[in-house]
Coordinates of C-alpha atoms in Angstrom, one line a residue:
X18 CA -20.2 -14.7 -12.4
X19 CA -22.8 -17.6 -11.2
X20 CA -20.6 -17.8 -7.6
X21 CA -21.1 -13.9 -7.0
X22 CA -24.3 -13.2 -8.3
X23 CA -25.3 -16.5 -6.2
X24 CA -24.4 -15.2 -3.0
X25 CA -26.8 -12.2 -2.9
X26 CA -29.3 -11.0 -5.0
X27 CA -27.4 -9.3 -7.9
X28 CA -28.2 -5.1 -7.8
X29 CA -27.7 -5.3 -11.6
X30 CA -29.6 -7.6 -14.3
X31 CA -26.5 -6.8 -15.9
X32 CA -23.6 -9.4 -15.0
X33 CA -20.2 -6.8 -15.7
X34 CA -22.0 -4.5 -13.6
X35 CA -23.0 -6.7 -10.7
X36 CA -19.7 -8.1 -10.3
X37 CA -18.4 -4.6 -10.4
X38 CA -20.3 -3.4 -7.5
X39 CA -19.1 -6.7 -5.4
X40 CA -15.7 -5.9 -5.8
X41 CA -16.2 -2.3 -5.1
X42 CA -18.6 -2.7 -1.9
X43 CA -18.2 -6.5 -1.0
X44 CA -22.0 -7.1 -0.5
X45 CA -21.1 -10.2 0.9
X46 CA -20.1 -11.8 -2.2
X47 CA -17.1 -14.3 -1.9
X48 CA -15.2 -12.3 -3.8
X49 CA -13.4 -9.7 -1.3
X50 CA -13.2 -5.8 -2.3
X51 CA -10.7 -5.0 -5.0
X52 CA -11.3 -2.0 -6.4
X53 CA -8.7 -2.9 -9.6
X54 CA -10.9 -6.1 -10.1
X55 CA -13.7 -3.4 -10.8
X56 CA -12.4 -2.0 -13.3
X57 CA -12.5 -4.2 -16.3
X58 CA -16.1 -5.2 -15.0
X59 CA -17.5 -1.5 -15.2
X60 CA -15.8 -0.8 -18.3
X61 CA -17.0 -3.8 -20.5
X62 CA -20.8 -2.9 -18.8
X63 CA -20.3 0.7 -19.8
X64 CA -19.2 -0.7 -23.7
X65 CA -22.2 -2.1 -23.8
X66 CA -24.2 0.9 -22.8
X67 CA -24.9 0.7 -19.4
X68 CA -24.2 4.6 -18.7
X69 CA -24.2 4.6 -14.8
X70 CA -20.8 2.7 -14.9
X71 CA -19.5 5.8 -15.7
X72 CA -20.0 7.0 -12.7
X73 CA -18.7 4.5 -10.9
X74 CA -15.4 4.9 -13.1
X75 CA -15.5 8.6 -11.9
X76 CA -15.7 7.7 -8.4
X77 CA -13.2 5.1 -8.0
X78 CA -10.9 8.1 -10.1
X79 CA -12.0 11.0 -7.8
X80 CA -11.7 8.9 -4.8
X81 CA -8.2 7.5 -5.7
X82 CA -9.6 4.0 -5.3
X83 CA -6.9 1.6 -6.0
X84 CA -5.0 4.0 -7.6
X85 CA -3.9 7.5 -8.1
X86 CA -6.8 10.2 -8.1
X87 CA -7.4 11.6 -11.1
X88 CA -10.3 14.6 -11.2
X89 CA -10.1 15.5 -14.6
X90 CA -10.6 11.9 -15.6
X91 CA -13.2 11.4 -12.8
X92 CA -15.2 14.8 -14.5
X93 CA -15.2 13.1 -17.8
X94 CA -16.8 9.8 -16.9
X95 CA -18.9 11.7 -15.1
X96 CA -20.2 14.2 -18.6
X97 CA -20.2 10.6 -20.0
X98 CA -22.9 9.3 -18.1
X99 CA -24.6 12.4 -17.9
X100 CA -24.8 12.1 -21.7
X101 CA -25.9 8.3 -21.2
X102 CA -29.4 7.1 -20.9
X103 CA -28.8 7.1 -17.3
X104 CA -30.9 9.9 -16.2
X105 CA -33.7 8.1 -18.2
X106 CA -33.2 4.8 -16.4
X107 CA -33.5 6.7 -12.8
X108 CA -36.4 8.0 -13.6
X109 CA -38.1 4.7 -15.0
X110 CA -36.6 3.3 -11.5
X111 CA -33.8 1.6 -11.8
X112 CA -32.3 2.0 -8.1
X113 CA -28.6 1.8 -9.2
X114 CA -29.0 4.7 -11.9
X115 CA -30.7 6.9 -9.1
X116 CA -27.5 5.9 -6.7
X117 CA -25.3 7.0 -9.4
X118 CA -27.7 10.3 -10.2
X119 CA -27.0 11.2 -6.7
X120 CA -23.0 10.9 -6.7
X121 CA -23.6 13.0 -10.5
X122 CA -25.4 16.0 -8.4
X123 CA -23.4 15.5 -5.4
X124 CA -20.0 15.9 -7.8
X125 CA -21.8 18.4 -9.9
X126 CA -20.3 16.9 -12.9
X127 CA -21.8 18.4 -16.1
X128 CA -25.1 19.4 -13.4
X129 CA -25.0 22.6 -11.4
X130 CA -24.1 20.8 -7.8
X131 CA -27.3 20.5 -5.9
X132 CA -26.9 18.6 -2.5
X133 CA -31.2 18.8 -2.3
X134 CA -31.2 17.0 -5.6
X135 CA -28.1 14.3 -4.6
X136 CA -29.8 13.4 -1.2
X137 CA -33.6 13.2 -3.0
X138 CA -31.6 10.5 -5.6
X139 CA -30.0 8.1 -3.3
X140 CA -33.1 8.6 -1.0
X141 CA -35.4 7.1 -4.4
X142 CA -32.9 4.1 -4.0
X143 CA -32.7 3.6 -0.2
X144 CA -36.3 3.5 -0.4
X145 CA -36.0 0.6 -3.2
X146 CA -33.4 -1.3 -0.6
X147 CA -30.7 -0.5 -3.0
X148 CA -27.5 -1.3 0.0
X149 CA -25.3 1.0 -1.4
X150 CA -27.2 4.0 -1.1
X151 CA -28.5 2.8 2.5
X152 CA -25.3 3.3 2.9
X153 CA -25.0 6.6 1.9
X154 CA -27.8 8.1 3.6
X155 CA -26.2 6.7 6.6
X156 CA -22.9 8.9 5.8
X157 CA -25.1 12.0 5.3
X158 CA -26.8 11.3 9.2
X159 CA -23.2 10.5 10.9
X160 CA -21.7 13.8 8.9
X161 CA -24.6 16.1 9.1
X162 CA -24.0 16.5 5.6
X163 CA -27.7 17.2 4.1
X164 CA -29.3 16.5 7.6
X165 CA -29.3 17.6 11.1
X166 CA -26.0 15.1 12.6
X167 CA -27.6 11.9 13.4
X168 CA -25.4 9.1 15.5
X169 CA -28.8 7.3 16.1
X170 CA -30.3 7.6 12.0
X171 CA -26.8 6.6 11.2
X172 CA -26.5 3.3 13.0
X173 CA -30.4 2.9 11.7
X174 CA -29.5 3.2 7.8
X175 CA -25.8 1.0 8.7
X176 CA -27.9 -1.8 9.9
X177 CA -30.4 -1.7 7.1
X178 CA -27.2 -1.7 4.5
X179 CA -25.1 -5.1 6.3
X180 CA -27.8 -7.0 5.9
X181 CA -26.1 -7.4 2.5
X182 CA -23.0 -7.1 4.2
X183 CA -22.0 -3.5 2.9
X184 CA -18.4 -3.4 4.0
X185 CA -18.5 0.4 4.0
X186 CA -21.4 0.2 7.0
X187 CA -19.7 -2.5 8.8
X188 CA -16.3 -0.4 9.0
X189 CA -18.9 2.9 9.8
X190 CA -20.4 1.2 12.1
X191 CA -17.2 -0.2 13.8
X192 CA -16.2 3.6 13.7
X193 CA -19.3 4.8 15.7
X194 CA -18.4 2.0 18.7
X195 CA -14.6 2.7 18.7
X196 CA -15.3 6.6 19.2
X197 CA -18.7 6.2 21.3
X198 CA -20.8 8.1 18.6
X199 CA -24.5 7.3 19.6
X200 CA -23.7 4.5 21.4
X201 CA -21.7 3.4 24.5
X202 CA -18.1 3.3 23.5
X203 CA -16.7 -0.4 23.0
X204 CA -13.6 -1.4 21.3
X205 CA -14.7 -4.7 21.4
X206 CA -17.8 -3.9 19.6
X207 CA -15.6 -1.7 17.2
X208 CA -13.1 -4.8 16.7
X209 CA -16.0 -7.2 16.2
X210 CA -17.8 -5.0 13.6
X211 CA -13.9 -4.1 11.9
X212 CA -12.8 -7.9 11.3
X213 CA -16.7 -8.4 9.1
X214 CA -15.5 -5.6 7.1
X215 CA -11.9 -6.9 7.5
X216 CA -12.9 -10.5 5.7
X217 CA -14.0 -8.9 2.9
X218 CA -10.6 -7.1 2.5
X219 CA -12.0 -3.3 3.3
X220 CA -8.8 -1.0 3.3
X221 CA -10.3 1.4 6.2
X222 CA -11.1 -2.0 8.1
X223 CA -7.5 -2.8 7.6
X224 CA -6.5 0.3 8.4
X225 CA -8.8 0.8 11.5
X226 CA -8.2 -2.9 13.1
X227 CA -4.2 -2.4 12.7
X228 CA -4.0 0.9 14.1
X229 CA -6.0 -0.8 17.6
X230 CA -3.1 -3.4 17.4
X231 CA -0.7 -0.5 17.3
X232 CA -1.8 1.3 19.8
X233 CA -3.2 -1.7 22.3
X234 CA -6.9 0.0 22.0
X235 CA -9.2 -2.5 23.1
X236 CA -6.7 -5.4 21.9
X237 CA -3.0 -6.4 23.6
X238 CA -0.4 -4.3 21.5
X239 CA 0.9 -6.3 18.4
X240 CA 3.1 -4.7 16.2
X241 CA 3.6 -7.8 14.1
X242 CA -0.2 -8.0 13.7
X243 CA -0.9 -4.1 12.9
X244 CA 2.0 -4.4 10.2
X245 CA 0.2 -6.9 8.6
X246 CA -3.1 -5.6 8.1
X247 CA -1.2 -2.3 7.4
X248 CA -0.1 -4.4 4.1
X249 CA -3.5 -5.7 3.2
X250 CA -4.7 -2.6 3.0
X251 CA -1.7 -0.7 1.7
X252 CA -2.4 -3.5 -1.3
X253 CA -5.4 -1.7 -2.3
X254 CA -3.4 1.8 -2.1
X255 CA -4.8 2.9 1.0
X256 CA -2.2 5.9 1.6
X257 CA -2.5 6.0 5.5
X258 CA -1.5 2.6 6.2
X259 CA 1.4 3.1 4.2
X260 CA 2.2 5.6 6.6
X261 CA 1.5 3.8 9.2
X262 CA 3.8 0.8 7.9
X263 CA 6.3 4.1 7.5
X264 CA 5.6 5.0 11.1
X265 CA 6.7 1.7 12.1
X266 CA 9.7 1.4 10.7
X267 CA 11.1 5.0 11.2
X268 CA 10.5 4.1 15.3
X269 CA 11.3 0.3 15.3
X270 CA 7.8 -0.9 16.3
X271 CA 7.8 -4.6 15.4
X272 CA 10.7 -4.3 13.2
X273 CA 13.9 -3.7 12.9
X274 CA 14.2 0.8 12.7
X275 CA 15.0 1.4 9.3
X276 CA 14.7 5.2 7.7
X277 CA 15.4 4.1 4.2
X278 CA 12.5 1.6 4.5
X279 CA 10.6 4.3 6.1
X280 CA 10.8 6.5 3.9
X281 CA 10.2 4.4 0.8
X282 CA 6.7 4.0 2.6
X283 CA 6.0 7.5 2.8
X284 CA 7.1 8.5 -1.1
X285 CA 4.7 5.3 -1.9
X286 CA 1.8 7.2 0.3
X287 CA 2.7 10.9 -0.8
X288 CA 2.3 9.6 -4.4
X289 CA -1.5 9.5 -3.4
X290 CA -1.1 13.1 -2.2
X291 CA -1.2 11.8 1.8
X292 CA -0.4 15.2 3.8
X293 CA 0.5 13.2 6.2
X294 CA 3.1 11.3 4.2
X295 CA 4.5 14.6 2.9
X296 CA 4.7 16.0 5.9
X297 CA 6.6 13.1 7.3
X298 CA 9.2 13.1 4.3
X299 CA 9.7 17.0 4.6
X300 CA 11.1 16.1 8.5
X301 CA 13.2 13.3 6.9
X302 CA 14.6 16.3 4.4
X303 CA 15.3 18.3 7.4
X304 CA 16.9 16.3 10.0
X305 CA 18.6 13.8 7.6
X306 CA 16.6 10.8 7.9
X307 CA 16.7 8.0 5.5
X308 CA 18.3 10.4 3.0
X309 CA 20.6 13.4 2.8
X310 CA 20.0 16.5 4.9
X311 CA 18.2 19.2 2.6
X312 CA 16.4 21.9 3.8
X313 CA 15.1 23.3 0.7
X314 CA 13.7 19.9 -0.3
X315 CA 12.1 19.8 3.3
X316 CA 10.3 23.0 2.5
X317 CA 9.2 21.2 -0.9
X318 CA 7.0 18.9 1.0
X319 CA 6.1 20.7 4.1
X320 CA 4.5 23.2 1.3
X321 CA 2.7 20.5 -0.3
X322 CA 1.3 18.8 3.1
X323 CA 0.4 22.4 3.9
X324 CA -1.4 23.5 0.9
X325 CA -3.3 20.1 2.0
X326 CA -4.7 21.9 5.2
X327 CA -2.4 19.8 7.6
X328 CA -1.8 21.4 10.5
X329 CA 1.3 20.0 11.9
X330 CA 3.0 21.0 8.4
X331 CA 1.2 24.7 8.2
X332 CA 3.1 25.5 12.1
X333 CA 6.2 23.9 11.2
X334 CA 6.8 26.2 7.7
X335 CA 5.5 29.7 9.9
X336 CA 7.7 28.9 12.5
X337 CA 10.5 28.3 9.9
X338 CA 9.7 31.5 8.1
X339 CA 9.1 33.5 11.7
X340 CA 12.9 32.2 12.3
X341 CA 14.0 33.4 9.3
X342 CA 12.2 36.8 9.0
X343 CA 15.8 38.4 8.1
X344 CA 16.9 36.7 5.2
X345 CA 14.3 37.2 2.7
X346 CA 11.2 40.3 2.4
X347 CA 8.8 37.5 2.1
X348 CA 9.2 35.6 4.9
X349 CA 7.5 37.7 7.6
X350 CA 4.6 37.6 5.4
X351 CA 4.4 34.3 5.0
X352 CA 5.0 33.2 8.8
X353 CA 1.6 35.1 9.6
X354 CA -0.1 33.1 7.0
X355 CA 0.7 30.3 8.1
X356 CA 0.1 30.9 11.7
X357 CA -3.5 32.5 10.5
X358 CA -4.1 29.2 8.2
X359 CA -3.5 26.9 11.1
X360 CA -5.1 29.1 13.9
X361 CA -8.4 29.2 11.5
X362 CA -8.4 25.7 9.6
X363 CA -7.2 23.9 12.1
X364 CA -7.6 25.6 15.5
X365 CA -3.8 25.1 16.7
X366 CA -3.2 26.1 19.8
X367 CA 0.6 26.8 19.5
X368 CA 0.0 28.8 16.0
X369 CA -3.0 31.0 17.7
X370 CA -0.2 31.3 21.0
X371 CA 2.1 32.6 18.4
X372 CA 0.0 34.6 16.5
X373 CA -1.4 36.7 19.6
X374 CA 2.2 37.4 20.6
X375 CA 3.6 38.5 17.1
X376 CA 0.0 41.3 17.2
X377 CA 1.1 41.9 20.6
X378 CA 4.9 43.0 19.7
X379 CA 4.2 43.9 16.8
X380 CA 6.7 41.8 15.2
X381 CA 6.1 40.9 11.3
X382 CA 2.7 42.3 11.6
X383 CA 1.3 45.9 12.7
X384 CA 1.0 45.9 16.2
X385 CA -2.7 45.5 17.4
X386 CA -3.6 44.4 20.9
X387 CA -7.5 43.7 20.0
X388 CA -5.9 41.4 17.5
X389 CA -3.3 39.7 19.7
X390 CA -5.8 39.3 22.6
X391 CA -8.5 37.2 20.4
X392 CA -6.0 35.1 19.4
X393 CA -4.3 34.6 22.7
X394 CA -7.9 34.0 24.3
X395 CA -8.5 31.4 21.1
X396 CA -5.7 29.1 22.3
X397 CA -7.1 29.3 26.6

């Protein structure tokens, strides 16, 4: 306790809870993140009456931190701290009860959900230099979530928030760099702003800095070196490295090819509900990969990555349903859904292509030019 709360002025009087937030934020604390190291930590603070750990507890369960997401859990620590002295305690001023009022009105977790409300909460503890919620506001700005999209207020609230090295604003602002958002792009930038998130174990970091390796963006390609960050970061169940590691081994980047190991990687990351994972095991299903050729267990997943939103698995199942309009009276049905689900969530070009031609002929839908040219012009 003495090394961590040492390093940095501790955000908590309370040592359970300052520990906690080190481990789930790194604040530049010599212990690196670990969100499973938080747990214990919150949960003894929370014992002890210290109601905002319950939100913390919800968010590390909603967000799947560590572990598997669990929203029904995360609701209930969050109608915990509601019933908490919490709210009392923000509104006294204590900057880390506001930070967790914000996430309670942001979640609307026994509160009607009230963006204003969330925003005016972490603003309180911004404005108290609470890091965390620096943080946060910085988020809102690069999302436009709250505020007018912001590149330039964004990189302003990141820069207040890693002077206690926020791990979260060193990856964001490595993010802003690599995809020249507000700033002129730089990979080295990106790289150099990734590894100070990287040394205090940040999955996205991980994540972020081995997919540059992979792809030889702004570093020499290094297979060897993207696996192993993959694993850091796959350590702290951050699904899309394991796809990534998946990705490797299912082409033989690095390593040796191997499906079975490949797909071992994606059943660890679609037991995180990864779309992306699912989507990747439904064309192992199909062609045979790593496993026994089954289409209906193919479908299984594509259906899953697809009720996800993923566009790659909501083409795949309409063009599998357009294909086999004949054998079954839902089929046609479903094909247009799909096309209309991944022409409207996801603007797919190939899914609006198909979409304008099957309104054009007619075919599995009632024939409508003024239908079939929208989409058709969608996908120019």
């Amino acid at each position: 306790t003495k090394k961590i709360m040492g390093i940095i002025p501790p955000l908590s009087s309370d040592p359970d809870l300052a520990i906690a937030l080190c481990y789930l934020y790194g604040l530049g604390s010599q212990e690196k993140v670990c969100y499973k190291n938080a747990i214990p930590h919150l949960q003894k603070a929370l014992d002890r009456g210290i109601g905002c750990c319950a939100i913390f507890l919800a968010k590390i369960a909603k967000e799947g931190l560590g572990r598997k997401a669990d929203l029904e859990e995360a609701r209930k620590y969050g109608i915990r701290a509601l019933e908490s002295n919490m709210m009392e305690e923000a509104n006294k001023g204590d900057h880390v009860a506001q930070l967790a009022c914000g996430y309670l009105y942001e979640w609307g977790y026994g509160v009607s959900y009230d963006e204003k409300v969330a925003i005016s909460w972490f603003q309180k503890a911004a404005e108290q230099g609470n890091p965390i919620a620096e943080n946060v506001i910085g988020v809102k700005h690069h999302n436009g979530e709250g505020f007018t999209k912001s590149y330039k207020l964004a990189m302003e609230w990141y820069l207040r928030a890693v002077k206690k090295r926020v791990a979260h604003s060193e990856c964001n602002i490595g993010v802003l760099y690599e995809f020249g958002q507000g700033v002129t792009q730089s990979y080295s930038k990106a790289k150099e702003w990734h590894e100070k998130a990287v040394q205090q174990n940040y999955p996205r970091s991980l994540f972020n800095l081995g997919n540059m390796y992979q792809s030889g963006c702004g570093v020499p390609r290094d297979y060897e070196e993207a696996k192993r960050l993959y694993l850091l970061a796959s350590e702290q169940c951050y699904s899309s490295a394991q796809v990534n590691l998946g990705i490797l081994y299912w082409n033989g980047f690095g390593v040796s090819q191997d499906f079975t190991i490949s797909m071992d990687w994606f059943i660890k990351a679609a037991e995180f509900n990864d779309p992306v994972a699912q989507y990747n095991l439904g064309l192992m299903h199909k062609f045979g990969l790593g496993t026994e050729q089954n289409s209906n267990r193919a479908i299984e997943w594509f259906e899953k990555s697809a009720q996800q939103k993923y566009p790659s698995a909501q083409y795949t199942l309409a063009m599998h349903y357009l294909t086999h309009s004949n054998t079954d009276l839902d089929f046609p049905q479903k094909s247009i859904k799909y096309l209309k689900l991944a022409s409207i969530d996801n603007n797919h070009i190939r899914a609006q292509y198909e979409l304008g031609k099957l309104f054009q002929e007619g075919k599995n839908v009632k024939q409508n030019n003024e239908e079939a040219l929208k989409w058709l012009y969608a996908c120019i």
